[in-house]
């Protein structure tokens, strides 16, 4: 049972990661999806992993170069 739960958690993370990669590609092409916030040149968004976790991403465009500032699983429980 534990291995099944672990496998499901890994799969959920990779699904969120794939969605985040798609969102990053949209941002880089100039399209800003509705769930992306832009403040002071920093683009941020999150993708749901589970009921308690999300993948939080921050990107910055500086002098024509994109930098990933954060790509991290964080608690979505408040």
CSV table of C-alpha atoms in Angstrom, one decimal:
chain,number,residue,atom,x,y,z
A,1,UNK,CA,0.0,0.0,0.0
A,2,UNK,CA,2.8,2.4,0.9
A,3,UNK,CA,4.5,1.9,-2.4
A,4,UNK,CA,1.3,2.6,-4.3
A,5,UNK,CA,0.8,5.8,-2.4
A,6,UNK,CA,4.4,6.8,-3.1
A,7,UNK,CA,4.0,6.0,-6.8
A,8,UNK,CA,0.8,8.1,-7.0
A,9,UNK,CA,2.6,11.0,-5.2
A,10,UNK,CA,5.4,10.9,-7.7
A,11,UNK,CA,3.0,10.7,-10.6
A,12,UNK,CA,1.1,13.7,-9.3
A,13,UNK,CA,4.3,15.7,-9.0
A,14,UNK,CA,5.4,15.0,-12.5
A,15,UNK,CA,1.9,15.9,-13.9
A,16,UNK,CA,2.2,19.3,-12.1
A,17,UNK,CA,5.8,19.6,-13.4
A,18,UNK,CA,4.6,19.0,-16.9
A,19,UNK,CA,1.9,21.6,-16.6
A,20,UNK,CA,4.4,24.1,-15.2
A,21,UNK,CA,6.7,23.5,-18.1
A,22,UNK,CA,3.8,24.2,-20.5
A,23,UNK,CA,3.0,27.4,-18.6
A,24,UNK,CA,6.7,28.5,-18.7
A,25,UNK,CA,6.7,27.9,-22.5
A,26,UNK,CA,3.6,30.1,-22.8
A,27,UNK,CA,5.2,32.9,-20.8
A,28,UNK,CA,8.4,32.7,-22.8
A,29,UNK,CA,6.3,33.0,-26.0
A,30,UNK,CA,4.7,36.2,-24.7
A,31,UNK,CA,1.3,34.6,-23.7
A,32,UNK,CA,0.5,35.1,-20.0
A,33,UNK,CA,-2.0,32.6,-18.8
A,34,UNK,CA,-4.7,33.8,-16.3
A,35,UNK,CA,-3.2,31.9,-13.4
A,36,UNK,CA,0.2,33.7,-13.7
A,37,UNK,CA,0.9,36.8,-11.6
A,38,UNK,CA,3.5,39.4,-12.7
A,39,UNK,CA,4.9,41.8,-10.2
A,40,UNK,CA,8.2,43.8,-10.6
A,41,UNK,CA,9.2,41.6,-13.5
A,42,UNK,CA,8.8,38.4,-11.7
A,43,UNK,CA,6.3,35.8,-13.1
A,44,UNK,CA,4.8,33.5,-10.5
A,45,UNK,CA,2.2,30.7,-10.5
A,46,UNK,CA,1.5,27.4,-8.9
A,47,UNK,CA,0.2,24.0,-10.1
A,48,UNK,CA,-1.7,21.7,-7.9
A,49,UNK,CA,0.1,18.4,-6.9
A,50,UNK,CA,-2.4,17.2,-4.3
A,51,UNK,CA,-4.9,18.6,-1.8
A,52,UNK,CA,-2.0,19.6,0.4
A,53,UNK,CA,0.9,20.4,-2.0
A,54,UNK,CA,1.5,22.6,-5.0
A,55,UNK,CA,4.4,23.3,-7.2
A,56,UNK,CA,5.3,27.0,-6.9
A,57,UNK,CA,7.3,28.6,-9.8
A,58,UNK,CA,8.9,32.0,-10.1
A,59,UNK,CA,10.6,33.3,-13.2
A,60,UNK,CA,12.4,36.5,-14.0
A,61,UNK,CA,13.2,38.0,-17.4
A,62,UNK,CA,16.3,40.2,-17.1
A,63,UNK,CA,18.3,41.5,-20.0
A,64,UNK,CA,16.7,39.0,-22.4
A,65,UNK,CA,17.5,36.0,-20.2
A,66,UNK,CA,15.0,33.9,-18.3
A,67,UNK,CA,16.0,32.8,-14.8
A,68,UNK,CA,14.1,30.3,-12.7
A,69,UNK,CA,14.1,31.8,-9.2
A,70,UNK,CA,12.0,29.1,-7.6
A,71,UNK,CA,10.6,25.7,-8.6
A,72,UNK,CA,9.5,24.1,-5.4
A,73,UNK,CA,6.8,21.9,-3.8
A,74,UNK,CA,5.1,23.9,-1.1
A,75,UNK,CA,2.3,23.3,1.3
A,76,UNK,CA,-1.1,24.5,0.0
A,77,UNK,CA,-2.6,24.2,3.5
A,78,UNK,CA,-3.2,27.5,5.2
